[in-house]
Amino acid sequence: MLSKKTKYGLKALAFLASQKGKEPVQIAEIAKHENISQKFLESILLSLRKTGFLGSKKGKGGGYYLIKDPKEVLMTDIMRVLEGPIAMVPCVSLNFYEKCDDCPSEQECSVHMLMLKVRDSALEIYRNNTLADLIA
Amino acid sequence: MLSKKTKYGLKALAFLASQKGKEPVQIAEIAKHENISQKFLESILLSLRKTGFLGSKKGKGGGYYLIKDPKEVLMTDIMRVLEGPIAMVPCVSLNFYEKCDDCPSEQECSVHMLMLKVRDSALEIYRNNTLADLIA
DNA sequence: TGAATATCCTATTAAATCTATAGGATAATA
DNA sequence: TATTATCCTATAGATTTAATAGGATATTCA
C-alpha cells in the first residue's frame, strides 16, 4: 500500500505542476486544496526540496515551486524519494539492494524470480510516466 | 514491501509444491528448511488452510499438504490472501475497494490513473503465474 | 528599522501494523 | 493411554507511519 506521505507528496507535486506561473505556492494553499494536514505536508515538501524536486522561498509571497519541467520528472525518481524501493523485496531492488537474511541463495529462492517480474512491470510504468502525466 | 508473512507463506507453499508425494509435511520441517520461526509459520499455514489452499492432518504423521495442483493455483489468489490488496491504493482495488477520504472525486485525483496502471501491470504478472511457476 | 509572513528544522507523540511468542485445546496415531 | 502435531486465541514486542509542537531563520514591505 502507498503511504500517505507518498500520496500527499504526489498530489502536492501534481498541484504545483498544474499551476500556470512559476510563482511560489504556500503550503497552506496546497494543504487546503488537497485536504492534507498542513504540518504533515510541510515535512513532505521539505524532503522534496532537499532531494531537488522543489525550490522554496521564505517570507511573504514565499512558498514552494517546481524546479524542473513536469515533463522531465520521471515517476521512478519521485517514487523512490517518497515511497522508497519500487521492488517488493530488497533482493530485487536496483537502488535499495539488500541481501535477504533468510535466503541461502537468490537462485534457489522461490520468491525472487516472481518479484523480479513484478518489479520490472512496475518500473516500466514509472519510467514511462512523468509528473506531467499526473495532470493529463 | 512484501510482508514477512507473505514471503514465508510463499516459500512454504513453494516447498509443499516441490514435494513429490502428497504426504503431509510437518510445520517443523518447513520452518527448518525455510529458516522461518515455527510459531509464526504455524499461524500462516493456518490461514492458508482456512482459505482453502492447504489441507491438514493432525497427530503423528500429520502436517500440511496442498489441496490443488500447483498449476491450478493462481498467484493473484495467493497474494490476496497473504498480502491483501494487489493495488497500492484502495480506490483502484478490485477485491478490496474503498473510497479515499481525502479525494473529492476519483476522476480528478492525480494519483488514481497512475495507480490503476501499476495495478494492471502487477495483475498481469500474478494472473500469468501459478504456484507451479515458483519452483520452475 | 521592525512587524508580519512563511519556510526551516528537530524532536516527540500517537496510532497503526507487523512480527513473534505463549500456552493450552483438540484430534489422530500406535 | 502416551505421544505427536495441528488448532486456536490472546498478547507482547518491535517497527513504521502519521501527525503535532514549537521555536529558529529568512524575506518582504511599510
CSV table of C-alpha atoms (C1' of nucleotides) in Angstrom, one decimal:
chain,number,residue,atom,x,y,z
A,1,MET,CA,0.0,0.0,0.0
A,2,LEU,CA,1.0,3.5,-0.8
A,3,SER,CA,1.9,5.5,2.3
A,4,LYS,CA,0.1,8.8,3.0
A,5,LYS,CA,3.4,10.5,2.6
A,6,THR,CA,3.7,9.3,-0.9
A,7,LYS,CA,0.1,10.0,-1.8
A,8,TYR,CA,0.2,13.5,-0.4
A,9,GLY,CA,3.6,14.2,-2.0
A,10,LEU,CA,2.3,13.1,-5.4
A,11,LYS,CA,-0.8,15.3,-5.0
A,12,ALA,CA,1.3,18.3,-4.0
A,13,LEU,CA,3.6,17.8,-6.9
A,14,ALA,CA,0.7,17.5,-9.3
A,15,PHE,CA,-0.9,20.6,-7.9
A,16,LEU,CA,2.3,22.6,-8.3
A,17,ALA,CA,2.6,21.2,-11.9
A,18,SER,CA,-0.9,22.3,-12.7
A,19,GLN,CA,0.0,25.9,-11.8
A,20,LYS,CA,0.4,28.1,-14.8
A,21,GLY,CA,3.0,30.5,-13.5
A,22,LYS,CA,6.2,29.8,-11.6
A,23,GLU,CA,5.0,31.8,-8.6
A,24,PRO,CA,5.7,30.0,-5.3
A,25,VAL,CA,2.6,28.4,-3.7
A,26,GLN,CA,2.2,28.4,0.0
A,27,ILE,CA,2.0,25.2,2.0
A,28,ALA,CA,-1.3,26.3,3.4
A,29,GLU,CA,-2.8,26.7,0.0
A,30,ILE,CA,-1.7,23.2,-1.2
A,31,ALA,CA,-2.8,21.6,2.1
A,32,LYS,CA,-6.2,23.2,1.8
A,33,HIS,CA,-6.7,22.3,-1.8
A,34,GLU,CA,-5.7,18.7,-1.4
A,35,ASN,CA,-7.1,18.0,2.1
A,36,ILE,CA,-3.8,17.4,3.7
A,37,SER,CA,-2.7,18.2,7.3
A,38,GLN,CA,-0.6,21.3,6.8
A,39,LYS,CA,2.1,20.3,9.3
A,40,PHE,CA,2.5,16.8,7.7
A,41,LEU,CA,2.6,18.3,4.3
A,42,GLU,CA,5.3,20.7,5.4
A,43,SER,CA,7.7,17.9,6.2
A,44,ILE,CA,6.9,16.2,2.9
A,45,LEU,CA,7.6,19.3,0.9
A,46,LEU,CA,10.8,19.8,2.9
A,47,SER,CA,12.1,16.4,1.8
A,48,LEU,CA,11.1,17.1,-1.8
A,49,ARG,CA,13.1,20.3,-1.7
A,50,LYS,CA,16.1,18.6,-0.2
A,51,THR,CA,16.0,16.0,-2.9
A,52,GLY,CA,16.0,18.5,-5.7
A,53,PHE,CA,12.4,18.4,-6.9
A,54,LEU,CA,11.2,21.7,-5.4
A,55,GLY,CA,12.6,25.1,-4.7
A,56,SER,CA,11.3,27.4,-2.0
A,57,LYS,CA,11.2,30.9,-1.0
A,58,LYS,CA,10.7,32.2,2.6
A,59,GLY,CA,8.7,35.1,3.9
A,60,LYS,CA,5.8,36.9,2.4
A,61,GLY,CA,4.9,35.8,-1.1
A,62,GLY,CA,7.0,32.7,-0.5
A,63,GLY,CA,6.2,29.1,-0.9
A,64,TYR,CA,7.2,26.1,-3.0
A,65,TYR,CA,7.7,25.7,-6.7
A,66,LEU,CA,8.8,23.1,-9.2
A,67,ILE,CA,12.4,23.3,-10.3
A,68,LYS,CA,12.1,21.2,-13.4
A,69,ASP,CA,9.6,21.0,-16.2
A,70,PRO,CA,7.0,18.4,-15.2
A,71,LYS,CA,7.7,16.5,-18.4
A,72,GLU,CA,11.2,16.0,-17.3
A,73,VAL,CA,10.4,14.5,-13.9
A,74,LEU,CA,10.2,10.7,-14.1
A,75,MET,CA,7.9,8.9,-11.8
A,76,THR,CA,10.7,6.5,-10.9
A,77,ASP,CA,12.6,9.3,-9.3
A,78,ILE,CA,9.6,10.7,-7.4
A,79,MET,CA,8.5,7.3,-6.1
A,80,ARG,CA,12.0,6.4,-4.9
A,81,VAL,CA,12.2,9.5,-2.9
A,82,LEU,CA,8.7,9.4,-1.5
A,83,GLU,CA,8.0,5.7,-1.1
A,84,GLY,CA,11.4,4.2,-1.2
A,85,PRO,CA,12.2,1.0,-3.2
A,86,ILE,CA,10.0,0.1,-6.1
A,87,ALA,CA,10.8,-3.5,-5.6
A,88,MET,CA,8.7,-5.5,-3.1
A,89,VAL,CA,11.8,-7.3,-1.7
A,90,PRO,CA,15.2,-5.8,-1.1
A,91,CYS,CA,16.9,-8.6,-3.0
A,92,VAL,CA,15.4,-7.4,-6.3
A,93,SER,CA,15.8,-3.7,-5.7
A,94,LEU,CA,18.0,-1.7,-8.1
A,95,ASN,CA,18.5,1.3,-5.8
A,96,PHE,CA,18.0,-0.2,-2.4
A,97,TYR,CA,19.5,-3.7,-2.8
A,98,GLU,CA,19.9,-5.8,0.3
A,99,LYS,CA,20.5,-9.5,0.8
A,100,CYS,CA,17.7,-11.4,2.5
A,101,ASP,CA,18.8,-12.9,5.8
A,102,ASP,CA,16.5,-15.9,5.5
A,103,CYS,CA,17.6,-17.0,2.0
A,104,PRO,CA,20.6,-19.2,1.4
A,105,SER,CA,20.8,-18.1,-2.2
A,106,GLU,CA,18.8,-16.0,-4.6
A,107,GLN,CA,18.9,-18.6,-7.3
A,108,GLU,CA,17.0,-21.1,-5.1
A,109,CYS,CA,14.6,-18.6,-3.7
A,110,SER,CA,11.1,-19.3,-5.0
A,111,VAL,CA,10.0,-15.7,-4.4
A,112,HIS,CA,12.9,-14.0,-6.1
A,113,MET,CA,12.0,-14.5,-9.7
A,114,LEU,CA,8.4,-13.6,-9.3
A,115,MET,CA,9.2,-10.4,-7.5
A,116,LEU,CA,11.7,-9.6,-10.2
A,117,LYS,CA,8.9,-9.7,-12.8
A,118,VAL,CA,6.7,-7.6,-10.6
A,119,ARG,CA,9.4,-5.0,-10.2
A,120,ASP,CA,10.1,-4.9,-13.9
A,121,SER,CA,6.4,-4.3,-14.7
A,122,ALA,CA,6.2,-1.5,-12.2
A,123,LEU,CA,9.4,0.0,-13.4
A,124,GLU,CA,8.1,0.1,-16.9
A,125,ILE,CA,5.1,2.1,-15.8
A,126,TYR,CA,7.1,4.5,-13.7
A,127,ARG,CA,9.7,5.0,-16.4
A,128,ASN,CA,7.1,5.8,-19.0
A,129,ASN,CA,5.2,8.3,-16.8
A,130,THR,CA,6.3,11.8,-15.8
A,131,LEU,CA,4.9,14.3,-13.4
A,132,ALA,CA,3.2,15.9,-16.4
A,133,ASP,CA,1.2,12.7,-16.9
A,134,LEU,CA,-0.4,13.0,-13.5
A,135,ILE,CA,-2.3,16.1,-14.5
A,136,ALA,CA,-3.2,15.0,-18.0
B,1,MET,CA,7.3,-4.0,0.6
B,2,LEU,CA,6.3,-7.6,0.9
B,3,SER,CA,5.4,-8.6,4.5
B,4,LYS,CA,7.3,-11.5,6.1
B,5,LYS,CA,4.0,-13.3,6.4
B,6,THR,CA,3.6,-13.2,2.6
B,7,LYS,CA,7.2,-14.1,1.9
B,8,TYR,CA,7.1,-17.0,4.4
B,9,GLY,CA,3.8,-18.1,3.1
B,10,LEU,CA,5.0,-18.2,-0.5
B,11,LYS,CA,8.1,-20.1,0.5
B,12,ALA,CA,6.0,-22.6,2.4
B,13,LEU,CA,3.6,-23.1,-0.5
B,14,ALA,CA,6.5,-23.5,-2.9
B,15,PHE,CA,8.2,-26.0,-0.6
B,16,LEU,CA,5.0,-28.1,-0.4
B,17,ALA,CA,4.6,-27.8,-4.2
B,18,SER,CA,8.1,-29.2,-4.6
B,19,GLN,CA,7.3,-32.3,-2.6
B,20,LYS,CA,6.8,-35.3,-4.9
B,21,GLY,CA,4.2,-37.2,-2.9
B,22,LYS,CA,1.0,-35.9,-1.3
B,23,GLU,CA,2.2,-36.9,2.2
B,24,PRO,CA,1.6,-34.2,4.9
B,25,VAL,CA,4.7,-32.2,5.8
B,26,GLN,CA,5.1,-31.0,9.3
B,27,ILE,CA,5.4,-27.4,10.2
B,28,ALA,CA,8.7,-28.0,11.9
B,29,GLU,CA,10.2,-29.4,8.7
B,30,ILE,CA,9.0,-26.5,6.6
B,31,ALA,CA,10.2,-24.0,9.2
B,32,LYS,CA,13.6,-25.6,9.4
B,33,HIS,CA,14.0,-25.9,5.7
B,34,GLU,CA,13.0,-22.3,5.0
B,35,ASN,CA,14.5,-20.6,8.0
B,36,ILE,CA,11.2,-19.4,9.5
B,37,SER,CA,10.1,-19.1,13.1
B,38,GLN,CA,8.0,-22.2,13.6
B,39,LYS,CA,5.3,-20.5,15.6
B,40,PHE,CA,4.9,-17.7,13.1
B,41,LEU,CA,4.8,-20.1,10.3
B,42,GLU,CA,2.1,-22.1,12.2
B,43,SER,CA,-0.3,-19.1,12.1
B,44,ILE,CA,0.4,-18.5,8.4
B,45,LEU,CA,-0.3,-22.1,7.4
B,46,LEU,CA,-3.4,-22.0,9.5
B,47,SER,CA,-4.7,-19.1,7.5
B,48,LEU,CA,-3.8,-20.8,4.2
B,49,ARG,CA,-5.7,-23.8,5.3
B,50,LYS,CA,-8.8,-21.7,6.3
B,51,THR,CA,-8.7,-20.1,2.9
B,52,GLY,CA,-8.7,-23.4,1.0
B,53,PHE,CA,-5.1,-23.6,-0.2
B,54,LEU,CA,-3.9,-26.2,2.2
B,55,GLY,CA,-5.3,-29.3,3.9
B,56,SER,CA,-4.0,-30.6,7.2
B,57,LYS,CA,-3.8,-33.7,9.2
B,58,LYS,CA,-3.4,-33.9,13.0
B,59,GLY,CA,-1.4,-36.3,15.1
B,60,LYS,CA,1.6,-38.4,14.3
B,61,GLY,CA,2.3,-38.4,10.6
B,62,GLY,CA,0.3,-35.3,10.3
B,63,GLY,CA,1.1,-32.0,8.7
B,64,TYR,CA,0.1,-29.8,5.8
B,65,TYR,CA,-0.4,-30.6,2.2
B,66,LEU,CA,-1.5,-28.8,-1.0
B,67,ILE,CA,-5.1,-29.3,-1.9
B,68,LYS,CA,-4.9,-28.3,-5.6
B,69,ASP,CA,-2.4,-28.9,-8.3
B,70,PRO,CA,0.2,-26.2,-8.2
B,71,LYS,CA,-0.5,-25.4,-11.8
B,72,GLU,CA,-4.1,-24.5,-10.9
B,73,VAL,CA,-3.2,-22.1,-8.1
B,74,LEU,CA,-3.0,-18.5,-9.4
B,75,MET,CA,-0.7,-16.1,-7.8
B,76,THR,CA,-3.5,-13.5,-7.7
B,77,ASP,CA,-5.4,-15.7,-5.2
B,78,ILE,CA,-2.3,-16.4,-3.1
B,79,MET,CA,-1.2,-12.8,-2.9
B,80,ARG,CA,-4.7,-11.6,-2.0
B,81,VAL,CA,-4.9,-14.0,0.9
B,82,LEU,CA,-1.4,-13.4,2.2
B,83,GLU,CA,-0.7,-9.8,1.4
B,84,GLY,CA,-4.1,-8.4,0.8
B,85,PRO,CA,-4.9,-5.9,-2.0
B,86,ILE,CA,-2.7,-6.0,-5.1
B,87,ALA,CA,-3.5,-2.4,-5.7
B,88,MET,CA,-1.4,0.3,-4.0
B,89,VAL,CA,-4.5,2.4,-3.2
B,90,PRO,CA,-7.9,1.1,-2.1
B,91,CYS,CA,-9.6,3.2,-4.7
B,92,VAL,CA,-8.2,1.1,-7.6
B,93,SER,CA,-8.6,-2.2,-5.9
B,94,LEU,CA,-10.8,-4.8,-7.5
B,95,ASN,CA,-11.2,-7.0,-4.4
B,96,PHE,CA,-10.7,-4.5,-1.6
B,97,TYR,CA,-12.2,-1.3,-3.0
B,98,GLU,CA,-12.6,1.6,-0.7
B,99,LYS,CA,-13.2,5.3,-1.4
B,100,CYS,CA,-10.4,7.6,-0.4
B,101,ASP,CA,-11.5,10.0,2.3
B,102,ASP,CA,-9.2,12.8,1.1
B,103,CYS,CA,-10.3,12.7,-2.6
B,104,PRO,CA,-13.3,14.7,-3.8
B,105,SER,CA,-13.6,12.5,-6.9
B,106,GLU,CA,-11.6,9.8,-8.5
B,107,GLN,CA,-11.7,11.5,-11.9
B,108,GLU,CA,-9.8,14.5,-10.6
B,109,CYS,CA,-7.3,12.5,-8.5
B,110,SER,CA,-3.9,12.8,-10.0
B,111,VAL,CA,-2.8,9.6,-8.3
B,112,HIS,CA,-5.7,7.4,-9.4
B,113,MET,CA,-4.8,6.8,-13.0
B,114,LEU,CA,-1.2,6.1,-12.4
B,115,MET,CA,-2.0,3.6,-9.6
B,116,LEU,CA,-4.5,1.9,-12.0
B,117,LYS,CA,-1.7,1.3,-14.4
B,118,VAL,CA,0.5,-0.1,-11.8
B,119,ARG,CA,-2.2,-2.4,-10.5
B,120,ASP,CA,-2.9,-3.6,-14.0
B,121,SER,CA,0.7,-4.4,-14.6
B,122,ALA,CA,1.0,-6.3,-11.4
B,123,LEU,CA,-2.2,-8.2,-12.1
B,124,GLU,CA,-0.9,-9.3,-15.4
B,125,ILE,CA,2.1,-10.9,-13.7
B,126,TYR,CA,0.1,-12.5,-11.0
B,127,ARG,CA,-2.6,-13.8,-13.3
B,128,ASN,CA,0.0,-15.4,-15.6
B,129,ASN,CA,1.9,-17.1,-12.8
B,130,THR,CA,0.9,-20.1,-10.7
B,131,LEU,CA,2.3,-21.8,-7.7
B,132,ALA,CA,4.0,-24.2,-10.1
B,133,ASP,CA,6.0,-21.3,-11.6
B,134,LEU,CA,7.5,-20.6,-8.2
B,135,ILE,CA,9.5,-23.8,-8.3
B,136,ALA,CA,10.3,-23.8,-12.0
C,1,DT,C1',14.1,49.5,11.5
C,2,DG,C1',10.5,46.4,12.8
C,3,DA,C1',6.3,43.8,12.3
C,4,DA,C1',4.3,40.3,9.6
C,5,DT,C1',4.9,36.2,6.9
C,6,DA,C1',6.3,31.7,5.6
C,7,DT,C1',9.6,28.3,5.3
C,8,DC,C1',13.2,25.6,8.2
C,9,DC,C1',14.3,22.1,11.4
C,10,DT,C1',14.4,18.9,15.3
C,11,DA,C1',12.1,16.4,18.5
C,12,DT,C1',8.3,14.0,20.1
C,13,DT,C1',3.9,11.8,20.5
C,14,DA,C1',0.2,8.9,18.9
C,15,DA,C1',-1.6,5.4,16.2
C,16,DA,C1',-1.4,1.5,13.4
C,17,DT,C1',0.7,-2.5,11.7
C,18,DC,C1',3.7,-6.3,11.7
C,19,DT,C1',6.3,-10.0,13.8
C,20,DA,C1',6.7,-13.2,17.0
C,21,DT,C1',5.5,-15.9,21.2
C,22,DA,C1',2.7,-18.3,24.8
C,23,DG,C1',0.0,-21.9,26.3
C,24,DG,C1',-3.3,-24.8,26.4
C,25,DA,C1',-7.3,-27.4,23.5
C,26,DT,C1',-8.2,-30.9,20.1
C,27,DA,C1',-7.6,-34.8,17.3
C,28,DA,C1',-5.1,-38.7,15.4
C,29,DT,C1',-1.9,-42.4,15.8
C,30,DA,C1',0.1,-46.5,17.6
D,1,DT,C1',-3.2,-44.1,27.1
D,2,DA,C1',1.0,-41.8,25.9
D,3,DT,C1',2.7,-39.4,22.1
D,4,DT,C1',2.5,-36.4,18.4
D,5,DA,C1',1.1,-32.5,15.7
D,6,DT,C1',-2.3,-29.3,14.4
D,7,DC,C1',-5.8,-25.8,16.3
D,8,DC,C1',-6.9,-21.6,18.4
D,9,DT,C1',-6.9,-17.2,20.9
D,10,DA,C1',-4.6,-13.9,23.1
D,11,DT,C1',-1.0,-10.9,23.8
D,12,DA,C1',3.5,-9.0,23.9
D,13,DG,C1',7.2,-6.6,21.5
D,14,DA,C1',9.1,-4.2,17.6
D,15,DT,C1',8.8,-1.3,13.9
D,16,DT,C1',6.8,2.0,10.9
D,17,DT,C1',3.7,5.6,9.8
D,18,DA,C1',1.2,9.7,10.7
D,19,DA,C1',0.8,13.7,12.8
D,20,DT,C1',1.9,17.6,16.0
D,21,DA,C1',4.7,21.0,18.7
D,22,DG,C1',7.4,24.8,19.0
D,23,DG,C1',10.8,27.7,18.1
D,24,DA,C1',14.7,29.4,14.5
D,25,DT,C1',15.6,31.6,10.3
D,26,DA,C1',15.0,34.3,6.3
D,27,DT,C1',12.2,37.5,3.4
D,28,DT,C1',9.0,41.2,2.4
D,29,DC,C1',7.2,45.6,2.9
D,30,DA,C1',5.7,49.6,5.2
